[in-house]
Amino acid sequence: MLDAMFFNESVNLPQKLPVNTCEYKPCMNGGECVRNERNDSLCRCTEFWTGIFCHLTLCNRKPCGNHGICELNTDSSDRYVCHCDSEYDKKHKMQIIF
C-alpha cells in the first residue's frame, strides 16, 4: 500500500531486509509490529491510528472532504466527527458523525 505522505519518494533497499525490522520498533502511537506468513514486518495499529507506521490519525485521510473539519472522537464508539460548513450541510444534508 502506498502512503500519500511519501508519494514520489524512492528508497533503494535490498530484495529482502536481512534483519527483523520489528526489533527497531517502527510502529508509533501504540501500534504493534507483527510478522506475517511471508516474514514481512507490519504494523497493527490501535483504534484511532492508521498508515504503514501508525503515524496518521483517521482524520489525515480527510473523511470530511473539503466541506468539513474532522475531529477524533475518543469518547464514544464513533471514531471521528465532521464539523461541516453550515451552507454545505444545509444543501447536502451531510452525515456529521461517523
mmCIF file of N, CA and C in Angstrom:
data_model
loop_
_atom_site.group_PDB
_atom_site.id
_atom_site.type_symbol
_atom_site.label_atom_id
_atom_site.label_comp_id
_atom_site.label_asym_id
_atom_site.label_seq_id
_atom_site.Cartn_x
_atom_site.Cartn_y
_atom_site.Cartn_z
ATOM 1 N N MET A 1 0.841 -1.172 0.000
ATOM 2 C CA MET A 1 0.000 0.000 0.000
ATOM 3 C C MET A 1 0.890 1.240 0.000
ATOM 4 N N LEU A 2 0.524 2.226 -0.805
ATOM 5 C CA LEU A 2 1.276 3.481 -0.848
ATOM 6 C C LEU A 2 0.700 4.459 0.154
ATOM 7 N N ASP A 3 1.524 5.268 0.698
ATOM 8 C CA ASP A 3 1.107 6.275 1.653
ATOM 9 C C ASP A 3 1.277 7.636 0.996
ATOM 10 N N ALA A 4 0.259 8.475 1.064
ATOM 11 C CA ALA A 4 0.293 9.781 0.400
ATOM 12 C C ALA A 4 1.437 10.662 0.886
ATOM 13 N N MET A 5 1.892 10.471 2.110
ATOM 14 C CA MET A 5 2.980 11.303 2.628
ATOM 15 C C MET A 5 4.284 11.048 1.886
ATOM 16 N N PHE A 6 4.408 9.875 1.268
ATOM 17 C CA PHE A 6 5.652 9.509 0.614
ATOM 18 C C PHE A 6 5.490 9.381 -0.895
ATOM 19 N N PHE A 7 4.491 10.002 -1.465
ATOM 20 C CA PHE A 7 4.260 9.968 -2.903
ATOM 21 C C PHE A 7 5.449 10.585 -3.626
ATOM 22 N N ASN A 8 5.909 9.945 -4.687
ATOM 23 C CA ASN A 8 7.050 10.381 -5.497
ATOM 24 C C ASN A 8 8.382 10.331 -4.751
ATOM 25 N N GLU A 9 8.479 9.564 -3.691
ATOM 26 C CA GLU A 9 9.730 9.369 -2.968
ATOM 27 C C GLU A 9 10.227 7.960 -3.273
ATOM 28 N N SER A 10 11.530 7.764 -3.287
ATOM 29 C CA SER A 10 12.045 6.413 -3.514
ATOM 30 C C SER A 10 13.210 6.127 -2.581
ATOM 31 N N VAL A 11 13.356 4.854 -2.282
ATOM 32 C CA VAL A 11 14.426 4.380 -1.418
ATOM 33 C C VAL A 11 14.951 3.091 -2.032
ATOM 34 N N ASN A 12 16.257 2.927 -2.106
ATOM 35 C CA ASN A 12 16.840 1.688 -2.618
ATOM 36 C C ASN A 12 17.061 0.727 -1.462
ATOM 37 N N LEU A 13 16.382 -0.410 -1.522
ATOM 38 C CA LEU A 13 16.504 -1.432 -0.491
ATOM 39 C C LEU A 13 16.830 -2.766 -1.150
ATOM 40 N N PRO A 14 17.495 -3.651 -0.437
ATOM 41 C CA PRO A 14 17.709 -4.991 -0.989
ATOM 42 C C PRO A 14 16.369 -5.714 -1.118
ATOM 43 N N GLN A 15 16.329 -6.789 -1.876
ATOM 44 C CA GLN A 15 15.087 -7.547 -2.070
ATOM 45 C C GLN A 15 14.439 -7.897 -0.737
ATOM 46 N N LYS A 16 15.194 -8.443 0.154
ATOM 47 C CA LYS A 16 14.695 -8.786 1.485
ATOM 48 C C LYS A 16 15.608 -8.148 2.518
ATOM 49 N N LEU A 17 15.034 -7.479 3.467
ATOM 50 C CA LEU A 17 15.845 -6.897 4.534
ATOM 51 C C LEU A 17 16.414 -8.025 5.391
ATOM 52 N N PRO A 18 17.691 -7.979 5.712
ATOM 53 C CA PRO A 18 18.327 -9.079 6.430
ATOM 54 C C PRO A 18 18.029 -9.102 7.922
ATOM 55 N N VAL A 19 17.299 -8.134 8.429
ATOM 56 C CA VAL A 19 17.046 -8.069 9.869
ATOM 57 C C VAL A 19 15.552 -8.108 10.138
ATOM 58 N N ASN A 20 15.212 -8.428 11.342
ATOM 59 C CA ASN A 20 13.830 -8.369 11.792
ATOM 60 C C ASN A 20 13.532 -6.906 12.097
ATOM 61 N N THR A 21 12.811 -6.236 11.217
ATOM 62 C CA THR A 21 12.570 -4.797 11.398
ATOM 63 C C THR A 21 11.733 -4.499 12.640
ATOM 64 N N CYS A 22 11.027 -5.488 13.169
ATOM 65 C CA CYS A 22 10.275 -5.265 14.406
ATOM 66 C C CYS A 22 11.209 -4.951 15.574
ATOM 67 N N GLU A 23 12.450 -5.387 15.498
ATOM 68 C CA GLU A 23 13.417 -5.085 16.560
ATOM 69 C C GLU A 23 13.619 -3.581 16.729
ATOM 70 N N TYR A 24 13.382 -2.821 15.666
ATOM 71 C CA TYR A 24 13.590 -1.369 15.700
ATOM 72 C C TYR A 24 12.347 -0.607 16.144
ATOM 73 N N LYS A 25 11.297 -1.332 16.470
ATOM 74 C CA LYS A 25 10.040 -0.738 16.950
ATOM 75 C C LYS A 25 9.553 0.389 16.024
ATOM 76 N N PRO A 26 9.236 0.056 14.765
ATOM 77 C CA PRO A 26 8.841 1.080 13.801
ATOM 78 C C PRO A 26 7.424 1.615 13.989
ATOM 79 N N CYS A 27 6.598 0.902 14.741
ATOM 80 C CA CYS A 27 5.188 1.287 14.872
ATOM 81 C C CYS A 27 5.020 2.364 15.940
ATOM 82 N N MET A 28 4.271 3.394 15.604
ATOM 83 C CA MET A 28 4.076 4.531 16.501
ATOM 84 C C MET A 28 2.701 4.457 17.172
ATOM 85 N N ASN A 29 2.484 5.310 18.141
ATOM 86 C CA ASN A 29 1.184 5.521 18.774
ATOM 87 C C ASN A 29 0.543 4.233 19.284
ATOM 88 N N GLY A 30 1.340 3.378 19.892
ATOM 89 C CA GLY A 30 0.819 2.146 20.480
ATOM 90 C C GLY A 30 0.620 1.001 19.504
ATOM 91 N N GLY A 31 1.022 1.178 18.241
ATOM 92 C CA GLY A 31 0.891 0.102 17.258
ATOM 93 C C GLY A 31 1.820 -1.059 17.581
ATOM 94 N N GLU A 32 1.426 -2.252 17.154
ATOM 95 C CA GLU A 32 2.202 -3.458 17.425
ATOM 96 C C GLU A 32 2.824 -3.971 16.129
ATOM 97 N N CYS A 33 4.104 -4.244 16.152
ATOM 98 C CA CYS A 33 4.798 -4.788 14.988
ATOM 99 C C CYS A 33 4.634 -6.307 14.986
ATOM 100 N N VAL A 34 4.143 -6.850 13.877
ATOM 101 C CA VAL A 34 3.931 -8.295 13.745
ATOM 102 C C VAL A 34 4.566 -8.783 12.452
ATOM 103 N N ARG A 35 4.866 -10.060 12.403
ATOM 104 C CA ARG A 35 5.419 -10.678 11.194
ATOM 105 C C ARG A 35 4.317 -11.518 10.560
ATOM 106 N N ASN A 36 4.174 -11.430 9.228
ATOM 107 C CA ASN A 36 3.172 -12.244 8.551
ATOM 108 C C ASN A 36 3.785 -13.554 8.068
ATOM 109 N N GLU A 37 2.993 -14.351 7.343
ATOM 110 C CA GLU A 37 3.462 -15.667 6.890
ATOM 111 C C GLU A 37 4.629 -15.587 5.912
ATOM 112 N N ARG A 38 4.816 -14.443 5.249
ATOM 113 C CA ARG A 38 5.961 -14.253 4.345
ATOM 114 C C ARG A 38 7.156 -13.646 5.080
ATOM 115 N N ASN A 39 7.027 -13.510 6.396
ATOM 116 C CA ASN A 39 8.089 -12.958 7.235
ATOM 117 C C ASN A 39 8.286 -11.450 7.042
ATOM 118 N N ASP A 40 7.250 -10.767 6.523
ATOM 119 C CA ASP A 40 7.283 -9.307 6.397
ATOM 120 C C ASP A 40 6.861 -8.700 7.733
ATOM 121 N N SER A 41 7.421 -7.565 8.074
ATOM 122 C CA SER A 41 7.026 -6.846 9.287
ATOM 123 C C SER A 41 5.922 -5.859 8.939
ATOM 124 N N LEU A 42 4.857 -5.866 9.722
ATOM 125 C CA LEU A 42 3.716 -4.980 9.510
ATOM 126 C C LEU A 42 3.305 -4.369 10.841
ATOM 127 N N CYS A 43 2.728 -3.176 10.780
ATOM 128 C CA CYS A 43 2.224 -2.542 11.995
ATOM 129 C C CYS A 43 0.726 -2.783 12.120
ATOM 130 N N ARG A 44 0.317 -3.257 13.279
ATOM 131 C CA ARG A 44 -1.101 -3.403 13.589
ATOM 132 C C ARG A 44 -1.445 -2.212 14.479
ATOM 133 N N CYS A 45 -2.227 -1.288 13.935
ATOM 134 C CA CYS A 45 -2.491 -0.008 14.613
ATOM 135 C C CYS A 45 -3.618 -0.109 15.636
ATOM 136 N N THR A 46 -3.568 0.780 16.618
ATOM 137 C CA THR A 46 -4.657 0.902 17.582
ATOM 138 C C THR A 46 -5.815 1.635 16.920
ATOM 139 N N GLU A 47 -6.928 1.714 17.601
ATOM 140 C CA GLU A 47 -8.202 2.145 17.024
ATOM 141 C C GLU A 47 -8.183 3.467 16.249
ATOM 142 N N PHE A 48 -7.524 4.484 16.714
ATOM 143 C CA PHE A 48 -7.633 5.801 16.088
ATOM 144 C C PHE A 48 -6.475 6.136 15.160
ATOM 145 N N TRP A 49 -5.617 5.158 14.865
ATOM 146 C CA TRP A 49 -4.429 5.411 14.060
ATOM 147 C C TRP A 49 -4.413 4.539 12.821
ATOM 148 N N THR A 50 -3.718 5.001 11.771
ATOM 149 C CA THR A 50 -3.624 4.289 10.504
ATOM 150 C C THR A 50 -2.282 4.618 9.858
ATOM 151 N N GLY A 51 -2.040 4.108 8.669
ATOM 152 C CA GLY A 51 -0.779 4.348 7.975
ATOM 153 C C GLY A 51 0.196 3.206 8.205
ATOM 154 N N ILE A 52 1.237 3.125 7.389
ATOM 155 C CA ILE A 52 2.141 1.981 7.474
ATOM 156 C C ILE A 52 2.903 1.917 8.796
ATOM 157 N N PHE A 53 3.061 3.044 9.464
ATOM 158 C CA PHE A 53 3.742 3.067 10.763
ATOM 159 C C PHE A 53 2.812 3.532 11.879
ATOM 160 N N CYS A 54 1.498 3.524 11.639
ATOM 161 C CA CYS A 54 0.502 4.009 12.611
ATOM 162 C C CYS A 54 0.796 5.467 12.962
ATOM 163 N N HIS A 55 1.191 6.237 11.974
ATOM 164 C CA HIS A 55 1.602 7.623 12.193
ATOM 165 C C HIS A 55 0.535 8.633 11.764
ATOM 166 N N LEU A 56 -0.581 8.158 11.231
ATOM 167 C CA LEU A 56 -1.647 9.046 10.774
ATOM 168 C C LEU A 56 -2.906 8.817 11.599
ATOM 169 N N THR A 57 -3.639 9.894 11.883
ATOM 170 C CA THR A 57 -4.944 9.723 12.519
ATOM 171 C C THR A 57 -5.951 9.447 11.416
ATOM 172 N N LEU A 58 -7.133 9.000 11.803
ATOM 173 C CA LEU A 58 -8.187 8.773 10.816
ATOM 174 C C LEU A 58 -8.513 10.068 10.084
ATOM 175 N N CYS A 59 -8.340 11.207 10.735
ATOM 176 C CA CYS A 59 -8.634 12.498 10.108
ATOM 177 C C CYS A 59 -7.638 12.858 9.011
ATOM 178 N N ASN A 60 -6.419 12.289 9.041
ATOM 179 C CA ASN A 60 -5.456 12.569 7.977
ATOM 180 C C ASN A 60 -5.948 12.099 6.612
ATOM 181 N N ARG A 61 -6.869 11.163 6.593
ATOM 182 C CA ARG A 61 -7.417 10.645 5.329
ATOM 183 C C ARG A 61 -8.510 11.555 4.771
ATOM 184 N N LYS A 62 -8.779 12.660 5.450
ATOM 185 C CA LYS A 62 -9.767 13.661 5.043
ATOM 186 C C LYS A 62 -11.156 13.055 4.786
ATOM 187 N N PRO A 63 -11.720 12.360 5.773
ATOM 188 C CA PRO A 63 -13.029 11.742 5.581
ATOM 189 C C PRO A 63 -14.165 12.749 5.429
ATOM 190 N N CYS A 64 -13.947 13.992 5.824
ATOM 191 C CA CYS A 64 -14.989 15.015 5.729
ATOM 192 C C CYS A 64 -14.914 15.785 4.417
ATOM 193 N N GLY A 65 -13.943 15.471 3.582
ATOM 194 C CA GLY A 65 -13.796 16.179 2.315
ATOM 195 C C GLY A 65 -13.365 17.613 2.537
ATOM 196 N N ASN A 66 -13.724 18.467 1.594
ATOM 197 C CA ASN A 66 -13.333 19.877 1.661
ATOM 198 C C ASN A 66 -14.364 20.752 2.356
ATOM 199 N N HIS A 67 -15.442 20.143 2.861
ATOM 200 C CA HIS A 67 -16.520 20.945 3.432
ATOM 201 C C HIS A 67 -16.695 20.746 4.932
ATOM 202 N N GLY A 68 -15.714 20.136 5.570
ATOM 203 C CA GLY A 68 -15.837 19.916 6.997
ATOM 204 C C GLY A 68 -14.488 19.762 7.656
ATOM 205 N N ILE A 69 -14.479 19.925 8.960
ATOM 206 C CA ILE A 69 -13.267 19.747 9.753
ATOM 207 C C ILE A 69 -13.451 18.473 10.565
ATOM 208 N N CYS A 70 -12.494 17.586 10.465
ATOM 209 C CA CYS A 70 -12.549 16.301 11.161
ATOM 210 C C CYS A 70 -11.966 16.445 12.562
ATOM 211 N N GLU A 71 -12.637 15.820 13.528
ATOM 212 C CA GLU A 71 -12.138 15.791 14.902
ATOM 213 C C GLU A 71 -12.250 14.356 15.414
ATOM 214 N N LEU A 72 -11.158 13.817 15.959
ATOM 215 C CA LEU A 72 -11.215 12.479 16.541
ATOM 216 C C LEU A 72 -12.173 12.489 17.712
ATOM 217 N N ASN A 73 -12.958 11.427 17.836
ATOM 218 C CA ASN A 73 -13.956 11.328 18.888
ATOM 219 C C ASN A 73 -13.626 10.101 19.735
ATOM 220 N N THR A 74 -12.777 10.271 20.725
ATOM 221 C CA THR A 74 -12.315 9.140 21.534
ATOM 222 C C THR A 74 -13.267 8.778 22.668
ATOM 223 N N ASP A 75 -14.321 9.570 22.871
ATOM 224 C CA ASP A 75 -15.228 9.337 23.995
ATOM 225 C C ASP A 75 -16.392 8.408 23.678
ATOM 226 N N SER A 76 -16.549 7.989 22.433
ATOM 227 C CA SER A 76 -17.678 7.122 22.095
ATOM 228 C C SER A 76 -17.264 6.137 21.008
ATOM 229 N N SER A 77 -18.224 5.339 20.568
ATOM 230 C CA SER A 77 -17.919 4.356 19.525
ATOM 231 C C SER A 77 -17.753 5.015 18.155
ATOM 232 N N ASP A 78 -18.215 6.256 17.998
ATOM 233 C CA ASP A 78 -17.988 6.994 16.756
ATOM 234 C C ASP A 78 -16.522 7.400 16.749
ATOM 235 N N ARG A 79 -15.813 7.093 15.686
ATOM 236 C CA ARG A 79 -14.367 7.297 15.695
ATOM 237 C C ARG A 79 -13.964 8.718 15.337
ATOM 238 N N TYR A 80 -14.765 9.424 14.588
ATOM 239 C CA TYR A 80 -14.489 10.829 14.309
ATOM 240 C C TYR A 80 -15.788 11.559 14.017
ATOM 241 N N VAL A 81 -15.753 12.862 14.138
ATOM 242 C CA VAL A 81 -16.910 13.718 13.886
ATOM 243 C C VAL A 81 -16.505 14.742 12.843
ATOM 244 N N CYS A 82 -17.398 15.001 11.877
ATOM 245 C CA CYS A 82 -17.163 16.058 10.895
ATOM 246 C C CYS A 82 -17.957 17.286 11.313
ATOM 247 N N HIS A 83 -17.269 18.398 11.473
ATOM 248 C CA HIS A 83 -17.932 19.675 11.728
ATOM 249 C C HIS A 83 -18.026 20.349 10.370
ATOM 250 N N CYS A 84 -19.235 20.304 9.779
ATOM 251 C CA CYS A 84 -19.399 20.744 8.394
ATOM 252 C C CYS A 84 -19.675 22.232 8.290
ATOM 253 N N ASP A 85 -19.221 22.789 7.196
ATOM 254 C CA ASP A 85 -19.539 24.157 6.812
ATOM 255 C C ASP A 85 -21.064 24.240 6.733
ATOM 256 N N SER A 86 -21.674 25.217 7.399
ATOM 257 C CA SER A 86 -23.135 25.260 7.539
ATOM 258 C C SER A 86 -23.863 25.347 6.203
ATOM 259 N N GLU A 87 -23.347 26.058 5.230
ATOM 260 C CA GLU A 87 -24.005 26.135 3.925
ATOM 261 C C GLU A 87 -24.004 24.772 3.240
ATOM 262 N N TYR A 88 -22.894 24.069 3.284
ATOM 263 C CA TYR A 88 -22.801 22.747 2.658
ATOM 264 C C TYR A 88 -23.737 21.774 3.368
ATOM 265 N N ASP A 89 -23.785 21.857 4.677
ATOM 266 C CA ASP A 89 -24.627 20.960 5.459
ATOM 267 C C ASP A 89 -26.098 21.155 5.097
ATOM 268 N N LYS A 90 -26.540 22.399 4.924
ATOM 269 C CA LYS A 90 -27.933 22.678 4.569
ATOM 270 C C LYS A 90 -28.267 22.123 3.188
ATOM 271 N N LYS A 91 -27.360 22.273 2.220
ATOM 272 C CA LYS A 91 -27.611 21.828 0.844
ATOM 273 C C LYS A 91 -27.579 20.313 0.696
ATOM 274 N N HIS A 92 -26.606 19.662 1.309
ATOM 275 C CA HIS A 92 -26.364 18.249 1.039
ATOM 276 C C HIS A 92 -26.746 17.306 2.175
ATOM 277 N N LYS A 93 -27.218 17.829 3.278
ATOM 278 C CA LYS A 93 -27.600 17.010 4.429
ATOM 279 C C LYS A 93 -26.484 16.028 4.790
ATOM 280 N N MET A 94 -25.284 16.556 4.916
ATOM 281 C CA MET A 94 -24.107 15.732 5.206
ATOM 282 C C MET A 94 -24.257 15.020 6.542
ATOM 283 N N GLN A 95 -23.954 13.716 6.559
ATOM 284 C CA GLN A 95 -23.965 12.980 7.814
ATOM 285 C C GLN A 95 -22.760 13.443 8.619
ATOM 286 N N ILE A 96 -23.002 13.853 9.836
ATOM 287 C CA ILE A 96 -21.947 14.507 10.591
ATOM 288 C C ILE A 96 -21.128 13.548 11.453
ATOM 289 N N ILE A 97 -21.724 12.492 11.988
ATOM 290 C CA ILE A 97 -20.980 11.602 12.881
ATOM 291 C C ILE A 97 -20.714 10.280 12.177
ATOM 292 N N PHE A 98 -19.472 9.805 12.279
ATOM 293 C CA PHE A 98 -19.077 8.551 11.628
ATOM 294 C C PHE A 98 -18.594 7.566 12.654
#
